[in-house]
Tab-separated table of C-alpha atoms in Angstrom:
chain	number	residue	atom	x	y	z
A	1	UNK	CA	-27.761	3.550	-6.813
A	2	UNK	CA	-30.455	6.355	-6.925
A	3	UNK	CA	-30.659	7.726	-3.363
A	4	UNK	CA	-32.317	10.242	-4.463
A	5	UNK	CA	-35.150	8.234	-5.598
A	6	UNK	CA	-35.344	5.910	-2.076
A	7	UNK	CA	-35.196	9.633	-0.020
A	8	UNK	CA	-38.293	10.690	-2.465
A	9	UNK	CA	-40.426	7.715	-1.801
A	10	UNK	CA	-39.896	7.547	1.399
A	11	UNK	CA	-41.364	10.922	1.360
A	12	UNK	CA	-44.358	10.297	-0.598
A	13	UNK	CA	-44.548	7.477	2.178
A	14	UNK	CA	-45.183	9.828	4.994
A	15	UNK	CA	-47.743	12.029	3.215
A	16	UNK	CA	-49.302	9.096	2.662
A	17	UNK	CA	-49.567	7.950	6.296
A	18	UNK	CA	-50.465	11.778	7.172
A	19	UNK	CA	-53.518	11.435	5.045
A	20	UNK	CA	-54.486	7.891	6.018
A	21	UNK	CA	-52.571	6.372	8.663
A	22	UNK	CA	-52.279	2.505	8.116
A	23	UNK	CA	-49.367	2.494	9.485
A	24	UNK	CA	-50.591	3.393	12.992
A	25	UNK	CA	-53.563	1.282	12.424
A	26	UNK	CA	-51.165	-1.723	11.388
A	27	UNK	CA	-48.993	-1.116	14.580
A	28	UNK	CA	-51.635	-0.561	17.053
A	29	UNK	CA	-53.426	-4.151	15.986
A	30	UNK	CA	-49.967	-5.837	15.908
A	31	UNK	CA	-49.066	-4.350	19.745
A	32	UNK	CA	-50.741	-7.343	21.431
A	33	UNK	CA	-49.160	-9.796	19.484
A	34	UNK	CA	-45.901	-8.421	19.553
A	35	UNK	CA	-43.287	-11.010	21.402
A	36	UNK	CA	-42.842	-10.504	25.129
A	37	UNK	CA	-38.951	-9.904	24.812
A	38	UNK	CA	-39.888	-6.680	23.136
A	39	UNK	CA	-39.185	-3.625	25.783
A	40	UNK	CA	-41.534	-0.208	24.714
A	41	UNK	CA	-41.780	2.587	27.447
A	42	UNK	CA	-45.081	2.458	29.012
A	43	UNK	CA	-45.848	6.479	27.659
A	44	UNK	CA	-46.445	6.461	24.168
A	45	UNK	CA	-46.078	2.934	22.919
A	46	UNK	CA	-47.629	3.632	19.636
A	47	UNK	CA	-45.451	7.083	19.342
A	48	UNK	CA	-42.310	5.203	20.071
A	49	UNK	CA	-42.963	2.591	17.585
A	50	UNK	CA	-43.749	4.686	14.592
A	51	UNK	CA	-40.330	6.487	15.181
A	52	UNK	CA	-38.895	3.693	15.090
A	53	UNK	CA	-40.393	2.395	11.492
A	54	UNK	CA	-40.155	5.890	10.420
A	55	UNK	CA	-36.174	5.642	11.433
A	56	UNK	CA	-35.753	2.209	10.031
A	57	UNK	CA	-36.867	3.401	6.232
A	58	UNK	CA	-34.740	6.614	6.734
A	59	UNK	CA	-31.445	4.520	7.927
A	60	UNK	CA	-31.622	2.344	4.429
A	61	UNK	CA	-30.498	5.398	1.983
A	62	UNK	CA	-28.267	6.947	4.459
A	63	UNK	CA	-26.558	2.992	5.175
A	64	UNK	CA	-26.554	2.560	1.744
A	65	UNK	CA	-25.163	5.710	0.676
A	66	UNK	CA	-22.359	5.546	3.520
A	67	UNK	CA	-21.641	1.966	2.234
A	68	UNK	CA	-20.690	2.954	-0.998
A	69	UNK	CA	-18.549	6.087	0.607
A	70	UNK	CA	-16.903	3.922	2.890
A	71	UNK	CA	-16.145	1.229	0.068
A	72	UNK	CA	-14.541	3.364	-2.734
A	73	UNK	CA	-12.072	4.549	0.238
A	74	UNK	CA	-11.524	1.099	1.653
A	75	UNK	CA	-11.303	-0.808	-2.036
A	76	UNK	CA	-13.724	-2.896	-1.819
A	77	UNK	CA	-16.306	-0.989	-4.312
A	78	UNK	CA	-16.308	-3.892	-6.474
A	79	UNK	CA	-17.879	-6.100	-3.681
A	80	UNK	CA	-19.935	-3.719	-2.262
A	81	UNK	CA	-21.564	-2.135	-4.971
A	82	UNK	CA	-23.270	-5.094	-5.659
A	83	UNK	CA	-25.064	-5.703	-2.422
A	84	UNK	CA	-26.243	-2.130	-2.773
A	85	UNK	CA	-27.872	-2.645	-6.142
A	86	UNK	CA	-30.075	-5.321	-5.102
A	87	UNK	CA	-30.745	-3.326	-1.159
A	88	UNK	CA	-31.559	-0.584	-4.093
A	89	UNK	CA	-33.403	-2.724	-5.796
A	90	UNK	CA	-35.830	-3.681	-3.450
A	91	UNK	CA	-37.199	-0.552	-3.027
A	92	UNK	CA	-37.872	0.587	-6.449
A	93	UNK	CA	-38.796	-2.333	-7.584
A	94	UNK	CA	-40.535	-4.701	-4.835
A	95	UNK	CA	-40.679	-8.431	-5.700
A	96	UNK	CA	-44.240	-9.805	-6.640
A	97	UNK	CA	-44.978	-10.684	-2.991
A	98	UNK	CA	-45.049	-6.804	-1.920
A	99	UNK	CA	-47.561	-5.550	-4.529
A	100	UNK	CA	-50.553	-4.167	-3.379
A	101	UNK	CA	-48.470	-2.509	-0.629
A	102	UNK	CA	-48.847	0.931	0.186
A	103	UNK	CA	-47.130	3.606	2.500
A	104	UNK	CA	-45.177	3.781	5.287
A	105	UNK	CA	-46.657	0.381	6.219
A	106	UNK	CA	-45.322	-1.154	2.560
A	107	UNK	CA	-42.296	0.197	2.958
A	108	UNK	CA	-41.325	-1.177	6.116
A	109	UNK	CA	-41.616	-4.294	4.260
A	110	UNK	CA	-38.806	-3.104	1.615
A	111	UNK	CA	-36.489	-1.613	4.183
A	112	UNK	CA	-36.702	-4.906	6.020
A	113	UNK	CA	-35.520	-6.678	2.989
A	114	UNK	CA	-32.993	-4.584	2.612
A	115	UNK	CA	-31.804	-4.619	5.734
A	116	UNK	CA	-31.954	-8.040	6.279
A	117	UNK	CA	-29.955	-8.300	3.058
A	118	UNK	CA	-27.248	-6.632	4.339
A	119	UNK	CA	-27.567	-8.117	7.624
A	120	UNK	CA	-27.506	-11.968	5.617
A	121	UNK	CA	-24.142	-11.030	3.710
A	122	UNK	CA	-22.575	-9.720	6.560
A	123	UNK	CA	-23.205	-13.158	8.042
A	124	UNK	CA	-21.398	-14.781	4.949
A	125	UNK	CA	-18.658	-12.447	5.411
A	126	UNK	CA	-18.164	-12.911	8.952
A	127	UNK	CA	-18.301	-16.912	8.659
A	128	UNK	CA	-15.644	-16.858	5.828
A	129	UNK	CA	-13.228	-14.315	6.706
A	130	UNK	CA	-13.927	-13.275	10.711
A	131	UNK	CA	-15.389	-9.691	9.513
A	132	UNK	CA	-18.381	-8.467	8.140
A	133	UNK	CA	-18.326	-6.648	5.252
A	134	UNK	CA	-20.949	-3.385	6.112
A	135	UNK	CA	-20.645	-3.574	10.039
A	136	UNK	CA	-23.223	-2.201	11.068
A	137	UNK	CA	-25.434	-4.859	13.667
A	138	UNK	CA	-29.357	-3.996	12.905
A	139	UNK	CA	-29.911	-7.602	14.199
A	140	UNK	CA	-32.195	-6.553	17.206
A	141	UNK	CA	-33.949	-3.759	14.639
A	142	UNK	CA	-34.636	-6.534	12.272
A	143	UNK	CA	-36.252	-8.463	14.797
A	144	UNK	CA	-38.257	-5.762	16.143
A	145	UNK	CA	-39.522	-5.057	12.685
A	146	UNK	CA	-39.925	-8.948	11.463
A	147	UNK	CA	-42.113	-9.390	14.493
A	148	UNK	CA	-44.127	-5.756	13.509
A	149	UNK	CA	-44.575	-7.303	10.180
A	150	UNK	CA	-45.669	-10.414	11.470
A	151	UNK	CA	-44.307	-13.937	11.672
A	152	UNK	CA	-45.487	-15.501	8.363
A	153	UNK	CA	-45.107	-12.729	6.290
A	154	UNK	CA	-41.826	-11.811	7.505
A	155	UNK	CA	-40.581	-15.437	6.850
A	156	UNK	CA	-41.708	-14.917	3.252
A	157	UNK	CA	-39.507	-11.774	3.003
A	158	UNK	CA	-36.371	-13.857	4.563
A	159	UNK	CA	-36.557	-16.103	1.784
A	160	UNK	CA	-36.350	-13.744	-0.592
A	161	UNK	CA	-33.452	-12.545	0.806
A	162	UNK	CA	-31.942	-15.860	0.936
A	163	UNK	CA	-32.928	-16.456	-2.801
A	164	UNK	CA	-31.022	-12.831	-3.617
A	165	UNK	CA	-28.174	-13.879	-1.516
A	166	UNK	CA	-27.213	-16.567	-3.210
A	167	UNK	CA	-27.448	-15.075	-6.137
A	168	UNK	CA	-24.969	-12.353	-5.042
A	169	UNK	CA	-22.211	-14.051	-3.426
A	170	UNK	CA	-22.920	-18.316	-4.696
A	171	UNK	CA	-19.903	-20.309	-3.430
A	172	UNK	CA	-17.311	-19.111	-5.366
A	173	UNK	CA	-16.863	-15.268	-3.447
A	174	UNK	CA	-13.744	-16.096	-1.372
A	175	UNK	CA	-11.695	-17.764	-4.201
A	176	UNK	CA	-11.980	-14.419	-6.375
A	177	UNK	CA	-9.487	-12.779	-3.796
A	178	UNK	CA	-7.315	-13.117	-1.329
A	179	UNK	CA	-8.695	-13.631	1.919
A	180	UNK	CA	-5.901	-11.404	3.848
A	181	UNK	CA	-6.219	-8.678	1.442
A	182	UNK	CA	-10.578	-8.819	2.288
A	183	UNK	CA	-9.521	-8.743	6.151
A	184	UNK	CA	-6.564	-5.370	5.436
A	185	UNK	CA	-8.681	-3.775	4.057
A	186	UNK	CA	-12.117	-4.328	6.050
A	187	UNK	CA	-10.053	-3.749	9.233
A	188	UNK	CA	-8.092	-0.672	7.624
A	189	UNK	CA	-8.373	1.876	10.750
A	190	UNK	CA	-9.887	4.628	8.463
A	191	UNK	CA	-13.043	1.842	7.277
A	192	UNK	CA	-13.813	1.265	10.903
A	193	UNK	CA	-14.029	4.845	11.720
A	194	UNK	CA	-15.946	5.384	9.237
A	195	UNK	CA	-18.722	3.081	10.676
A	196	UNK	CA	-18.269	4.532	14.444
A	197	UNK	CA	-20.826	7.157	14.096
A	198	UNK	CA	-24.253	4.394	13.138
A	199	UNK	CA	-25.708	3.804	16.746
A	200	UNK	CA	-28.094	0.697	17.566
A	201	UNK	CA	-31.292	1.889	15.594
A	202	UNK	CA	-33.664	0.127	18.354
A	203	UNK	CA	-31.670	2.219	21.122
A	204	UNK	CA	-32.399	5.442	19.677
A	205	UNK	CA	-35.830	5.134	19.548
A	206	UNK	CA	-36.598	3.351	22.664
A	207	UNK	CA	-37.051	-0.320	21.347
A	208	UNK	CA	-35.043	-3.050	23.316
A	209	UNK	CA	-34.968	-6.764	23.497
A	210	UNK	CA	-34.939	-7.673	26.658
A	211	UNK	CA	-34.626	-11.714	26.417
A	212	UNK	CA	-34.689	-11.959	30.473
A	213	UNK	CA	-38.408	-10.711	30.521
A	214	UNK	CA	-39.329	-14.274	28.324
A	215	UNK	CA	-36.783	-16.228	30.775
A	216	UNK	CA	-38.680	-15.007	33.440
């Protein structure tokens, strides 16, 4: 993994926005399309939702950086380190569908595929063996941002993380190992305090779902 290298674009990323700002143009046409469970403070709207992009992109080198921490102490390196590569991947090297893409606004594209990446092997995980293996829930971020990237696009992305997926983990995963020795060591009381201190993403920048507002 080259950290390093996903800190430094995201960097050129904001000097880019600073200088032209499609990101806040991109937001500000997508606010009245955005879906009604979506909860922004009535102060700011535009403010709170370019924190939270700005947060999303800064959370995928930190995750994936803690992710490898937390596997080399927990054992489970060799499973992990995959998953990183490709999360990795995806930012230095965008699939076909994201060229063109510039910016904050072109990233938000990559950090969603990473995310969701993470978010779609967790899932595996979690079916198979009762645990996920990174658990850290960006669910309601990753609907927040599909919806910010829009509905078609965003669909695109998802099936490119399917695609990668399977690649990854195939059918085979859980015959490798022992399924008890997965669940040890992903329930080992030093691995899940070392995930304690990653707080809902949407929370900290003001962004709820708030599914009773559609039921109503």
């Amino acid at each position: 993994m080259n950290i390093s290298a996903l800190r430094q674009l995201i960097e050129c990323a904001r000097q880019h926005e600073s200088r032209h700002g499609a990101l806040a143009r991109q937001l500000e046409s997508r606010m009245q399309y955005l879906h009604p469970a979506i909860y922004l403070p009535e102060e700011d709207a535009l403010g709170v939702l370019t924190k939270f992009v700005d947060g999303y992109l800064e959370q995928v080198p930190e995750l994936l950086e803690a992710a490898h921490a937390v596997a080399c102490g927990a054992g489970i390196e060799a499973q992990v380190k995959p998953v990183l590569k490709v999360a990795t991947h995806f930012f230095l090297s965008p699939p076909q569908v994201l060229e063109g893409q510039e910016g904050l606004a072109g990233l938000l594209d990559e950090a969603y595929l990473a995310h969701r990446l993470i978010e779609e092997v967790n899932d595996r995980y979690i079916a198979c063996i009762g645990q996920p293996l990174i658990p850290l829930d960006t669910t309601v971020a990753n609907l927040i941002a599909h919806w910010l990237i829009g509905e078609e696009f965003a669909n695109r992305l998802d099936e490119a993380v399917h695609l990668a997926v399977n690649g990854l983990l195939g059918d085979t995963l859980f015959e490798q190992a022992s399924l008890d020795s997965y669940r040890a060591r992903l329930s080992n009381p030093k691995t899940v305090a070392a995930w304690l201190a990653w707080p809902c993403l949407s929370r900290q920048f003001g962004v709820e779902l708030q599914l009773s507002r559609v039921a109503g």
